[in-house]
PDB file of C-alpha atoms in Angstrom:
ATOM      1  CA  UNK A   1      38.492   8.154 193.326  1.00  0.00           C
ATOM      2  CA  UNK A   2      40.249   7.533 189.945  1.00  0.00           C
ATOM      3  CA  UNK A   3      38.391   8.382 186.611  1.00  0.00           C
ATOM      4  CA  UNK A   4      36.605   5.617 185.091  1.00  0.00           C
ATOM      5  CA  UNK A   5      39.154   4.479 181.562  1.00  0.00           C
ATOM      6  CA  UNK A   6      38.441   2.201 178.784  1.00  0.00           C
ATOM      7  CA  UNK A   7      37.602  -0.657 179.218  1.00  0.00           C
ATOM      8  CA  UNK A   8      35.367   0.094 182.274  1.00  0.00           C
ATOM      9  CA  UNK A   9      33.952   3.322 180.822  1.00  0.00           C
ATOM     10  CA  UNK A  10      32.452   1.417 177.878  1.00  0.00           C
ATOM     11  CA  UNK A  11      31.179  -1.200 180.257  1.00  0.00           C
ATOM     12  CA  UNK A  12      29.203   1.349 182.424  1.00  0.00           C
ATOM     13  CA  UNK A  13      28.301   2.451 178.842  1.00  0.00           C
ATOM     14  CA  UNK A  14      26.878  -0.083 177.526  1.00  0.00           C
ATOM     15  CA  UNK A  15      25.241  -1.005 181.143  1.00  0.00           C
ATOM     16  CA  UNK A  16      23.342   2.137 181.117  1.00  0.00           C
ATOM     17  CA  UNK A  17      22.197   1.619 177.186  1.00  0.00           C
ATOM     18  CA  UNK A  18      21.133  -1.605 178.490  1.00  0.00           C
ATOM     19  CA  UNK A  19      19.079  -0.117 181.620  1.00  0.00           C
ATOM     20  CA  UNK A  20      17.492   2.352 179.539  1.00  0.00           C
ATOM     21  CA  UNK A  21      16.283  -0.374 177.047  1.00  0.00           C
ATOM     22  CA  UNK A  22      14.733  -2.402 179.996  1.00  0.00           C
ATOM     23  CA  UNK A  23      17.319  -4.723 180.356  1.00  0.00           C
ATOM     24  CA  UNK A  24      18.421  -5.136 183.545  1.00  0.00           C
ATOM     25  CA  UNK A  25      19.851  -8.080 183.314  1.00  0.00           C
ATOM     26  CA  UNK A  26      22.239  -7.248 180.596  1.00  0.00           C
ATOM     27  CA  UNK A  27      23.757  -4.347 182.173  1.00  0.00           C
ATOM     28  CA  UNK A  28      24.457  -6.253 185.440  1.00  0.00           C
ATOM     29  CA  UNK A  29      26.480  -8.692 182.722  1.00  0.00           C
ATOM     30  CA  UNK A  30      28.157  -5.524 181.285  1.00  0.00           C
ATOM     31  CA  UNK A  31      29.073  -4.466 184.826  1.00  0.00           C
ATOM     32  CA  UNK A  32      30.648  -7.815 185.758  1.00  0.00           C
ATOM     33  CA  UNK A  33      32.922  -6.862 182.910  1.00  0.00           C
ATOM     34  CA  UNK A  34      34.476  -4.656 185.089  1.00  0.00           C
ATOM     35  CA  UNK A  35      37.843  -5.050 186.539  1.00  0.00           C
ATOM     36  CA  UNK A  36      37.772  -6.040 190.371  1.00  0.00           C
ATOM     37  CA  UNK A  37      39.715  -2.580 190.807  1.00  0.00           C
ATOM     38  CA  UNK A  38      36.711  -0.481 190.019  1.00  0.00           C
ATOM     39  CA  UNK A  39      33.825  -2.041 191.299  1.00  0.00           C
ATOM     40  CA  UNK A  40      33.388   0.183 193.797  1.00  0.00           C
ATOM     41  CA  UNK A  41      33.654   3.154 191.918  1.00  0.00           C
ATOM     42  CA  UNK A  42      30.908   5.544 192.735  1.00  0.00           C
ATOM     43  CA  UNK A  43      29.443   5.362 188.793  1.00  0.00           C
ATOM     44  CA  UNK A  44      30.106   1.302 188.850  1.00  0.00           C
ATOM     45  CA  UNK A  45      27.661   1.296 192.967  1.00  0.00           C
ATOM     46  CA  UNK A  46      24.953   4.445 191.189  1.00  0.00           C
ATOM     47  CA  UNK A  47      24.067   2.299 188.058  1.00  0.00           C
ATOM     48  CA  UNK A  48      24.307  -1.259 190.354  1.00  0.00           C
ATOM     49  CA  UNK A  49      21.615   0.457 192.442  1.00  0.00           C
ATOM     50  CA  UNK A  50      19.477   1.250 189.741  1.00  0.00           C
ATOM     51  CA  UNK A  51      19.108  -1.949 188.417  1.00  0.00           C
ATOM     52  CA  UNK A  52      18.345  -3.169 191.515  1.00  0.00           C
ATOM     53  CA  UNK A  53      15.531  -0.913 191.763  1.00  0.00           C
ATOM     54  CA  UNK A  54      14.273  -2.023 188.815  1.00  0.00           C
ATOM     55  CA  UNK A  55      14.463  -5.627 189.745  1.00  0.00           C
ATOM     56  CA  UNK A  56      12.730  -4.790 193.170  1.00  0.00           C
ATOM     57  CA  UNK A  57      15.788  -6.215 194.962  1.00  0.00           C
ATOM     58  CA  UNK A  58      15.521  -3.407 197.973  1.00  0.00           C
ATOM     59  CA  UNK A  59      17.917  -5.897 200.362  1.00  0.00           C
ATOM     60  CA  UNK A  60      20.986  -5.585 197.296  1.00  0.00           C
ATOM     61  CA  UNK A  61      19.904  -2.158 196.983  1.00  0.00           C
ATOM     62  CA  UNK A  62      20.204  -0.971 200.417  1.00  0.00           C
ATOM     63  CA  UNK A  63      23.635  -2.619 200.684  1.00  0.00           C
ATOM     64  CA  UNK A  64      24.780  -1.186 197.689  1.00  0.00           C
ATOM     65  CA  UNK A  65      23.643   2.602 198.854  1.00  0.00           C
ATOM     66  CA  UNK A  66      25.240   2.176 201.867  1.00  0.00           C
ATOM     67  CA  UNK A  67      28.491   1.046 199.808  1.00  0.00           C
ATOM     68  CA  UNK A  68      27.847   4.518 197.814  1.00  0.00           C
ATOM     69  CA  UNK A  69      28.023   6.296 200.950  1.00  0.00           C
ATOM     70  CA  UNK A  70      30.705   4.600 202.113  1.00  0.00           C
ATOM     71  CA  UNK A  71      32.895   5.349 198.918  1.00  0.00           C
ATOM     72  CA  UNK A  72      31.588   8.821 198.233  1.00  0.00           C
ATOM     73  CA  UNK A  73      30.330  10.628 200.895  1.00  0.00           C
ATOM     74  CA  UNK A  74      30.219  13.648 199.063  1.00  0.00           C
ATOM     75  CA  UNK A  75      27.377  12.379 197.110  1.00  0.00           C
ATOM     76  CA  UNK A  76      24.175  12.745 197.676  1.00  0.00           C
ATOM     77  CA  UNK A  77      22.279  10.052 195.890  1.00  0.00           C
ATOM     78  CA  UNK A  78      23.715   7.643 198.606  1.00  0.00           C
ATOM     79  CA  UNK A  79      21.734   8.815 201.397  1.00  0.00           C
ATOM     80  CA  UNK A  80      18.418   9.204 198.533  1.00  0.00           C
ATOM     81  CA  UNK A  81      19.216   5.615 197.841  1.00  0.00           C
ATOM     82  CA  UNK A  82      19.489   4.574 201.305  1.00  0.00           C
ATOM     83  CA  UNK A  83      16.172   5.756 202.373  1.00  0.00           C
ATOM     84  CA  UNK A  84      14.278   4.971 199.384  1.00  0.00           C
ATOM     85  CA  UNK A  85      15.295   1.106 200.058  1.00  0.00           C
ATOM     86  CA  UNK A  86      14.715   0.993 204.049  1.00  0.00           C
ATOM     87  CA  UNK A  87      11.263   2.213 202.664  1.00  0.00           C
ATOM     88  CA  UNK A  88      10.704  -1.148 200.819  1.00  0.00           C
ATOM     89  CA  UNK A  89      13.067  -3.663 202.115  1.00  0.00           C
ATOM     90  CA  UNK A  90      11.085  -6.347 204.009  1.00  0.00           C
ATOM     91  CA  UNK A  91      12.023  -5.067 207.429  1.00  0.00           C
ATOM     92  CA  UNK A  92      11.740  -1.582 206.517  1.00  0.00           C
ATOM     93  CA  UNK A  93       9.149   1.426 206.176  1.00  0.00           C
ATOM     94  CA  UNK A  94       8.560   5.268 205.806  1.00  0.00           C
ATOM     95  CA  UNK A  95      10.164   5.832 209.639  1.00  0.00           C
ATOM     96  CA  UNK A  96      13.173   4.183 208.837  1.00  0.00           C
ATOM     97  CA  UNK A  97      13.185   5.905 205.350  1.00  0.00           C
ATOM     98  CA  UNK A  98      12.642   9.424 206.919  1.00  0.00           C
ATOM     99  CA  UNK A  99      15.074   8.439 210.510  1.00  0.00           C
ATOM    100  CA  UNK A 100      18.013   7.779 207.394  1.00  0.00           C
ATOM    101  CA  UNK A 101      17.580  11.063 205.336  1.00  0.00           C
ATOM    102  CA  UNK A 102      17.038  13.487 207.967  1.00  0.00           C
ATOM    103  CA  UNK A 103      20.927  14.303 208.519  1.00  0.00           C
ATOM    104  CA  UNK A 104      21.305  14.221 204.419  1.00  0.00           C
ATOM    105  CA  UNK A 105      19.296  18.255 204.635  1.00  0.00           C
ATOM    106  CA  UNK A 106      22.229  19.040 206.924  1.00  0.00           C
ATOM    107  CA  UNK A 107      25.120  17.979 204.570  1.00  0.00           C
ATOM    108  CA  UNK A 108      23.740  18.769 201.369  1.00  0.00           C
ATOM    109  CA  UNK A 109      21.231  21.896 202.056  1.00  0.00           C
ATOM    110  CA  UNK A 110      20.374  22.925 198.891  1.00  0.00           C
ATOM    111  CA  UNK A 111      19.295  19.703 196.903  1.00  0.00           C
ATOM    112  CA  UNK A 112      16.168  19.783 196.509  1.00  0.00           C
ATOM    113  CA  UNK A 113      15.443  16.414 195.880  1.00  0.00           C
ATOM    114  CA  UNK A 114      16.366  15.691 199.981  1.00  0.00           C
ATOM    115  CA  UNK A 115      13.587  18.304 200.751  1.00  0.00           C
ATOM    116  CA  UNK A 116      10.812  17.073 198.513  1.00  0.00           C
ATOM    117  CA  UNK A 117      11.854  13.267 199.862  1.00  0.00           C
ATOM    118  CA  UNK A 118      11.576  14.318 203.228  1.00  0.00           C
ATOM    119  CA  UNK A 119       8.524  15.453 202.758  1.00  0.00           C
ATOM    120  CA  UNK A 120       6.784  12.627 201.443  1.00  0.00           C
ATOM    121  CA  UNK A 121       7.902  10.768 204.554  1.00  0.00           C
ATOM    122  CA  UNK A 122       6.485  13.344 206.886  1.00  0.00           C
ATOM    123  CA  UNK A 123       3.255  13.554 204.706  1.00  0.00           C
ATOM    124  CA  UNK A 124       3.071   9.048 204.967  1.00  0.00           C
ATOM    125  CA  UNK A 125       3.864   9.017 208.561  1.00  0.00           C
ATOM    126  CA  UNK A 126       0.905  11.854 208.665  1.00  0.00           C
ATOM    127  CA  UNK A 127       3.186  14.649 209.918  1.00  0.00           C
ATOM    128  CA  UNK A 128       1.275  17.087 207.840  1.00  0.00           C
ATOM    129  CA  UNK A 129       2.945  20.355 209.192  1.00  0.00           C
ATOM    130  CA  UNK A 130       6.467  18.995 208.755  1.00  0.00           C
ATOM    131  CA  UNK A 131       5.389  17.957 204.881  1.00  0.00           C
ATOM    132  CA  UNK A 132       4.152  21.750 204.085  1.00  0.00           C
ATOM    133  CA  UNK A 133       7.492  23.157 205.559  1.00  0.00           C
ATOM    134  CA  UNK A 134       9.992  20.287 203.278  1.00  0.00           C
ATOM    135  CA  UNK A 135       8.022  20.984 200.855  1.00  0.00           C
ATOM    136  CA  UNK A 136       8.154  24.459 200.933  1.00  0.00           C
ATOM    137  CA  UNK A 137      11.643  23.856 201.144  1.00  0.00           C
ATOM    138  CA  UNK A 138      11.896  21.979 198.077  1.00  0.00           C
ATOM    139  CA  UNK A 139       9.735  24.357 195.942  1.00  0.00           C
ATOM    140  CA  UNK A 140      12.363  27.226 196.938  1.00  0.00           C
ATOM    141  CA  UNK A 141      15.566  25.030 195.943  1.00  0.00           C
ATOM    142  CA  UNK A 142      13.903  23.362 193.076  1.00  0.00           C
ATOM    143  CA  UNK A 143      11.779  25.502 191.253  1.00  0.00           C
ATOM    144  CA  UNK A 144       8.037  26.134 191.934  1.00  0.00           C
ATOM    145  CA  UNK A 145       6.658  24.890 188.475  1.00  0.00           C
ATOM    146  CA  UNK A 146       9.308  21.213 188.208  1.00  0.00           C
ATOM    147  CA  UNK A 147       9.065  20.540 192.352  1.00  0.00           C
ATOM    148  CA  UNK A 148       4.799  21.625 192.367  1.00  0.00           C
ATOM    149  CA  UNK A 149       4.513  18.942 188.943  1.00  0.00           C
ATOM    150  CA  UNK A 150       6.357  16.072 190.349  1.00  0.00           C
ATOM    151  CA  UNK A 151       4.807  16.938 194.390  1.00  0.00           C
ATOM    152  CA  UNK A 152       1.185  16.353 192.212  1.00  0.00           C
ATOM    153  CA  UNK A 153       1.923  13.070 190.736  1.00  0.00           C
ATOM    154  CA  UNK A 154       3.360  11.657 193.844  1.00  0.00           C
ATOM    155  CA  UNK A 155       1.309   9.601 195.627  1.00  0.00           C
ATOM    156  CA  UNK A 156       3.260  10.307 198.991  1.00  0.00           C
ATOM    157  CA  UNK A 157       1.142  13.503 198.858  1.00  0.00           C
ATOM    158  CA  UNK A 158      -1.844  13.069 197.718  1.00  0.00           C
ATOM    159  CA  UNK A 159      -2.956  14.269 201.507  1.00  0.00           C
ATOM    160  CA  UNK A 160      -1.796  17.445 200.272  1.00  0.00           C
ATOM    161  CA  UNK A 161      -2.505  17.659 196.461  1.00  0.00           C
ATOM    162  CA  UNK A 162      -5.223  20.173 197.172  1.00  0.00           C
ATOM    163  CA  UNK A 163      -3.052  22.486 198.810  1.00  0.00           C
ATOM    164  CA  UNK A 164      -0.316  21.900 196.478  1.00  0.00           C
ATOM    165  CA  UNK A 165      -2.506  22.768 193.358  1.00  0.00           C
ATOM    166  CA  UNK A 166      -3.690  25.821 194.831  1.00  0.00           C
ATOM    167  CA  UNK A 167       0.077  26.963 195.172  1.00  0.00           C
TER     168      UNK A 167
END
């Protein structure tokens, strides 16, 4: 995939000022700035999700991840992306979610992020064994102190927040 040049560079620019401020709306109308050529650049599809997220447009969102893994495979936000909108999308839910990022573990073993997901799945769907050992997982390839913080202000786990406190 080429490298993002001006002008699209300071397009996704200013998009991402614009997301950070809390404007969603203005970065999508920075990113339709962008030439035809690039809109499926990996960068262009990451930011596009986000915004959707923060709109709470999970049916955009979910076609846009899948578009991300599409057009870089070799990332792994796509598959996070994917499963975090099957999880909210009308038709969707924590099965679907957890069915989508199961084969992510296998392709990108030692992101940490995939682990601690996967376990918030297992922990909803009330697979309780299966959420100790991602999590586990996710405390070795993340860092005890950052993954144990985040794992006790997620509300995926609060099944487990004794446990997790006492780790």
């Amino acid at each position: 995939m080429r490298m993002l040049e001006p002008p699209e560079i300071h397009y996704l620019s200013a998009a991402t000022g614009w997301l950070g401020l809390g404007n969603p709306g203005e970065a999508k109308a920075e990113l339709e700035k962008i030439g035809a050529a690039f809109q499926n650049h990996p960068d262009v599809l990451e930011l596009r999700w986000w915004i959707c997220a923060e709109q709470d447009r999970w049916q955009e969102g979910l076609q846009i991840a899948r578009s991300l893994l599409h057009h870089a495979p070799e990332r792994s936000s796509g598959w996070l992306h994917q499963a975090y909108a099957l999880r909210r999308v009308p038709e969707g839910n924590v099965k679907a979610a957890w069915k989508a990022l199961l084969p992510a573990f296998d392709k990108f073993p030692k992101e940490s992020i995939i682990s601690f997901n996967l376990s918030c799945y297992a922990c909803q769907m009330e697979l309780l064994d299966a959420a100790r050992v991602w999590l586990k997982r996710a405390l070795v390839l993340g860092g005890k102190t950052k993954i144990k913080q985040m794992a006790l202000r997620d509300p995926d786990l609060k099944p487990l927040w004794d446990e997790i406190r006492e780790m």
